[in-house]
Amino acid sequence: MTLLDSSPASGAASRQLAEHDKILIVDLGSQVTQLIARRVREEKVYCEIVPFQKADEAFRRMRPKGVILSGGPASVLDHDAPLAPPAIYAAGVPVLGICYGEQAMAQQLGGTVEGGHHREFGRAEVTVTEDSPLFEGVWRKGERYPVWMSHGDRVTRLPAGFRVVGTSPNAPIAMIADEQRRFYATQFHLEVVHTPHGAALIRNFVRKIAACRGDWTMRAFKAEAIDKIRAQVGKGRVICGLSGGVDSAVAAVLIHEAIGEQLTCVFVDHGLLRLAEAEKVVALFRDSYNIPLVHVEAEALFLEALAGVTDPELKRKTIGRLFIDVFEAEAKKLGGADFLAQGTLYPDVIESVSFTGGPSVTIKSHHNVGGLPERMNMTLVEPLRELFKDEVRALGRELGLPQAFVGRHPFPGPGLAIRCPGEITREKLDILRRADDVYIEEIRRAGLYDDIWQAFAVLLPVRTVGVMGDYRTYDYVVGLRAVTSTDGMTADFYPFDMKFIGHVATRIVNEVKGVNRVVYDITSKPPGTIEWE
C-alpha cells in the first residue's frame, strides 16, 4: 500500500503486491485524498495514492482495475492545472472523479467547466435523476440525499457519451456517468463522513464496477511490510524512537519482527511527558518485549533550550532538532546506526508537507517526513507512513501488542509543550501534568476512555482572579478537550454530560494548586491538527 511514491516494491513484497487487485488514486491536491484510500481499504482492496505528476508511470506499473481522481483546490481553468494522464481515459478501466476530479474529467474529455458561478462549501442536497450502477442498492431515482460540496467552478456542458444522473440547486450537473466507458463523477466529496452514503458509493465503484476482490488485510500488510523492511535495512543497524504511544510501539514491534537484534529502541524523556509517563512506558515495554531499550533522561537539555520560547513554531522545531541530536548521540554510543525508525503516520505526512507541491498548508513542522540532516548519515525507516491511527491499532492487534499500548490516546511528539501555550516552565508543566492526570483518571473511571479518540488538558497562558473559601486567588485557567475521530484528520468534540465536566472541574480546582478555573472546548475540527496550539 505504497502511498507516497511510485517506486516498485522489491523481492517477495513485489510478488505479493502483484497478486492483489489494485485501485490507483490520482492526487490532484486535496487535503482529504487519503480519506479516499481509507474508504477503498475498508473494502479490503489494495490502493496507492500518487501525485498527478507521477500517475502515468504508476498506472503503467500497477495495472489497476480502476482509477479514482481526487478533489483539489485548483481550477481546471488555470494554466498548468493538475490533470490525470490521458492514458488513463484510453485504457478501458473504470474511472471515478470526485469534486475537482469531476471537473478535470469533464474538461479533458471535451466538456466545459466555468467559473464565476455560486461558490458552494458545506452541506447540500442532491437529487438522483437517473439510475446508475454507482448508486445501485444505495440511492433511488427521484430521491434527495445529503452531501458535502466544496467547489467554486462547475461543469456546464457534458463531454460526449455522458449523461447527468444527479443534480443540486447550485450544481445542475452534480453527478455524471458514461456507462459504456464506465466513467463516473460527482461534484461532491464521497470520501468524507458529511456525505453519509459516500462510502457505499465508493464501495459500488470498487467492488462492483471495477470488480476488485476484497483480499487486502492487515495480515497482508504485515507480511509485505516485513519484507519491505528487510529489503531496505539488509544487515544494517536500526535505532527506533520510542515515545510510548501506539505508533512508535507498533513500529518497533513490526521492525523487530523483521530484523530482530539489529534493532535498538531509544526512549527520550524530554520532561514534557504526562505524569509518571516515563516509568510506565519503560516498565510496560521492557516487561512485554525482549527488545533492547535505552532510556535517555534529557529533561534538562530540552527545558533549557525551551526557556523563554513562546512561539509555537519555534517550540516544535526546537524539540524536533533536539530529538535528532539525542538520537545521533545514542547511535554513536551504540557503535553507529544506519537507520532511524519513526512511527510516522500518513496524517503526519500530509500535515507536514504539500503532497503535490501545491498550495496545501503545512500544519506540523516537527516531523522529519522529508528526511534527516545529512550529517547523521542515516536513513529513515517509517513502516507506518501510509496508515491511519485506527489501522495502526489494527496492525498492533495483529502483532499481539497488549491493549495498554494499542488503545492509548494519541500523544504528540512535542508533548506538553504544545499543551502549554506561551513560555514553558517546570512549575507550569507540573500544574498541567496534575490537572491532566485528574481528567484522564475521571474519564477512565466513567468508562469513557475507549469511546474518546483523544482527551487532554491545556494550561492556558492567562491567569484570573477567583475566590476559594475566604481567600482571593490569582491562578491559571485549565482548558479541557476531548474529541471523537476515526482517522485523526477530522474531529468533533465529545458530548460530556455537564455533571461530569462539573465534577472534573471541581477536582482540578480543589486538588491542583495553581488552578482556579476550568473550561471545556466544544469546537469541531475540519481536516487538520486536533491539538490545541
Tab-separated table of C-alpha atoms in Angstrom, residues 316-484:
chain	number	residue	atom	x	y	z
A	316	ARG	CA	8.168	22.453	17.633
A	317	LYS	CA	11.314	22.982	15.623
A	318	THR	CA	13.475	23.172	18.742
A	319	ILE	CA	12.063	19.907	20.056
A	320	GLY	CA	12.451	18.187	16.679
A	321	ARG	CA	16.073	19.340	16.429
A	322	LEU	CA	16.916	18.134	19.940
A	323	PHE	CA	15.355	14.747	19.277
A	324	ILE	CA	17.676	14.348	16.299
A	325	ASP	CA	20.666	15.406	18.419
A	326	VAL	CA	19.803	12.826	21.088
A	327	PHE	CA	19.265	10.021	18.585
A	328	GLU	CA	22.540	10.866	16.882
A	329	ALA	CA	24.405	10.784	20.206
A	330	GLU	CA	22.838	7.461	21.198
A	331	ALA	CA	23.658	5.948	17.821
A	332	LYS	CA	27.325	6.811	18.368
A	333	LYS	CA	27.239	5.198	21.822
A	334	LEU	CA	25.884	2.030	20.231
A	335	GLY	CA	28.747	1.956	17.775
A	336	GLY	CA	26.809	3.576	14.959
A	337	ALA	CA	23.470	3.002	13.257
A	338	ASP	CA	22.442	3.028	9.625
A	339	PHE	CA	18.748	3.776	10.059
A	340	LEU	CA	16.433	5.776	12.313
A	341	ALA	CA	12.924	4.337	12.651
A	342	GLN	CA	9.924	6.519	13.434
A	343	GLY	CA	6.225	5.915	13.992
A	344	THR	CA	5.240	8.460	11.330
A	345	LEU	CA	1.638	8.107	10.128
A	346	TYR	CA	0.054	9.416	6.964
A	347	PRO	CA	-1.742	12.301	8.728
A	348	ASP	CA	1.715	13.426	9.930
A	349	VAL	CA	2.918	13.433	6.345
A	350	ILE	CA	0.092	15.359	4.711
A	351	GLU	CA	0.031	17.875	7.558
A	352	SER	CA	3.792	18.429	7.293
A	353	VAL	CA	4.350	18.834	3.560
A	354	SER	CA	2.398	19.720	0.468
A	355	PHE	CA	1.887	16.347	-1.185
A	356	THR	CA	1.530	17.622	-4.752
A	357	GLY	CA	3.715	20.705	-4.436
A	358	GLY	CA	0.533	22.752	-4.468
A	359	PRO	CA	-0.995	25.254	-2.043
A	360	SER	CA	-1.851	22.886	0.803
A	361	VAL	CA	-0.939	24.254	4.208
A	362	THR	CA	1.885	22.926	6.373
A	363	ILE	CA	0.354	22.154	9.766
A	364	LYS	CA	3.004	20.055	11.502
A	365	SER	CA	6.661	21.010	11.439
A	366	HIS	CA	8.283	18.691	13.991
A	367	HIS	CA	8.112	15.528	11.865
A	368	ASN	CA	11.158	14.551	9.810
A	369	VAL	CA	8.979	13.466	6.902
A	370	GLY	CA	11.355	14.889	4.320
A	371	GLY	CA	14.481	13.133	5.578
A	372	LEU	CA	17.221	13.605	8.152
A	373	PRO	CA	20.167	16.025	8.318
A	374	GLU	CA	22.983	14.842	6.040
A	375	ARG	CA	25.460	14.830	8.942
A	376	MET	CA	23.606	11.904	10.528
A	377	ASN	CA	24.423	9.608	7.618
A	378	MET	CA	21.249	7.672	8.479
A	379	THR	CA	18.122	6.799	6.525
A	380	LEU	CA	14.577	6.910	7.853
A	381	VAL	CA	12.577	3.717	8.259
A	382	GLU	CA	8.866	4.539	8.505
A	383	PRO	CA	6.820	1.375	8.051
A	384	LEU	CA	3.555	3.017	9.160
A	385	ARG	CA	3.893	6.077	6.947
A	386	GLU	CA	0.889	5.073	4.831
A	387	LEU	CA	-1.533	4.206	7.653
A	388	PHE	CA	-4.135	5.977	9.739
A	389	LYS	CA	-4.264	5.608	13.511
A	390	ASP	CA	-7.120	3.103	13.533
A	391	GLU	CA	-5.233	0.970	11.013
A	392	VAL	CA	-2.134	1.133	13.203
A	393	ARG	CA	-4.232	-0.128	16.116
A	394	ALA	CA	-5.451	-2.998	13.933
A	395	LEU	CA	-1.861	-3.789	12.971
A	396	GLY	CA	-0.868	-3.664	16.644
A	397	ARG	CA	-3.509	-6.256	17.463
A	398	GLU	CA	-2.260	-8.371	14.538
A	399	LEU	CA	1.232	-8.144	16.079
A	400	GLY	CA	-0.086	-9.147	19.512
A	401	LEU	CA	0.528	-5.864	21.342
A	402	PRO	CA	-1.280	-5.548	24.687
A	403	GLN	CA	-4.363	-3.333	24.816
A	404	ALA	CA	-2.461	-0.970	27.116
A	405	PHE	CA	-0.463	0.093	24.051
A	406	VAL	CA	-2.984	-0.432	21.267
A	407	GLY	CA	-5.776	1.540	22.950
A	408	ARG	CA	-3.779	4.562	24.111
A	409	HIS	CA	-4.906	8.040	23.166
A	410	PRO	CA	-2.525	9.795	20.744
A	411	PHE	CA	0.206	11.842	22.387
A	412	PRO	CA	2.130	14.362	20.254
A	413	GLY	CA	5.890	14.217	19.789
A	414	PRO	CA	6.372	17.724	21.258
A	415	GLY	CA	4.418	16.521	24.296
A	416	LEU	CA	3.083	19.042	26.770
A	417	ALA	CA	4.982	21.832	25.026
A	418	ILE	CA	2.024	22.311	22.676
A	419	ARG	CA	-0.472	21.958	25.509
A	420	CYS	CA	1.179	24.771	27.425
A	421	PRO	CA	0.831	27.866	25.204
A	422	GLY	CA	3.300	30.611	25.999
A	423	GLU	CA	6.505	30.196	27.961
A	424	ILE	CA	7.250	26.746	29.374
A	425	THR	CA	8.415	26.419	32.982
A	426	ARG	CA	8.736	23.465	35.333
A	427	GLU	CA	6.019	24.954	37.542
A	428	LYS	CA	3.546	25.226	34.663
A	429	LEU	CA	4.365	21.717	33.423
A	430	ASP	CA	3.779	20.272	36.898
A	431	ILE	CA	0.407	22.045	37.163
A	432	LEU	CA	-0.587	20.778	33.717
A	433	ARG	CA	0.533	17.219	34.483
A	434	ARG	CA	-1.562	17.032	37.648
A	435	ALA	CA	-4.641	18.546	36.006
A	436	ASP	CA	-4.355	16.195	33.034
A	437	ASP	CA	-3.962	13.198	35.340
A	438	VAL	CA	-7.181	14.058	37.205
A	439	TYR	CA	-9.041	14.487	33.901
A	440	ILE	CA	-7.903	11.163	32.402
A	441	GLU	CA	-8.488	9.346	35.704
A	442	GLU	CA	-12.110	10.514	35.754
A	443	ILE	CA	-12.611	9.595	32.091
A	444	ARG	CA	-11.363	6.078	32.818
A	445	ARG	CA	-13.454	5.838	35.973
A	446	ALA	CA	-16.554	6.764	33.971
A	447	GLY	CA	-15.758	4.044	31.398
A	448	LEU	CA	-15.414	6.594	28.593
A	449	TYR	CA	-11.736	6.277	27.686
A	450	ASP	CA	-12.250	3.905	24.748
A	451	ASP	CA	-15.149	5.995	23.403
A	452	ILE	CA	-12.900	9.035	23.021
A	453	TRP	CA	-10.203	9.446	20.372
A	454	GLN	CA	-8.116	11.858	22.395
A	455	ALA	CA	-8.575	13.755	25.656
A	456	PHE	CA	-6.154	16.139	27.312
A	457	ALA	CA	-5.789	19.233	29.474
A	458	VAL	CA	-4.216	22.524	28.396
A	459	LEU	CA	-2.734	25.173	30.663
A	460	LEU	CA	-3.876	28.453	29.146
A	461	PRO	CA	-1.495	31.430	29.145
A	462	VAL	CA	-3.853	33.541	31.273
A	463	ARG	CA	-4.441	33.967	34.997
A	464	THR	CA	-7.750	35.016	36.523
A	465	VAL	CA	-8.981	36.290	39.869
A	466	GLY	CA	-11.071	33.840	41.826
A	467	VAL	CA	-12.304	33.171	45.330
A	468	MET	CA	-11.582	29.923	47.133
A	469	GLY	CA	-13.083	29.772	50.614
A	470	ASP	CA	-12.224	33.025	52.342
A	471	TYR	CA	-9.306	33.847	50.054
A	472	ARG	CA	-8.910	35.596	46.737
A	473	THR	CA	-6.717	33.781	44.242
A	474	TYR	CA	-4.897	34.739	41.073
A	475	ASP	CA	-4.203	31.484	39.262
A	476	TYR	CA	-4.195	29.725	35.912
A	477	VAL	CA	-7.081	28.551	33.730
A	478	VAL	CA	-7.094	24.936	32.547
A	479	GLY	CA	-8.800	24.027	29.281
A	480	LEU	CA	-10.131	20.512	28.709
A	481	ARG	CA	-10.510	18.925	25.312
A	482	ALA	CA	-11.957	15.562	24.254
A	483	VAL	CA	-12.669	14.611	20.680
A	484	THR	CA	-14.107	11.763	18.667
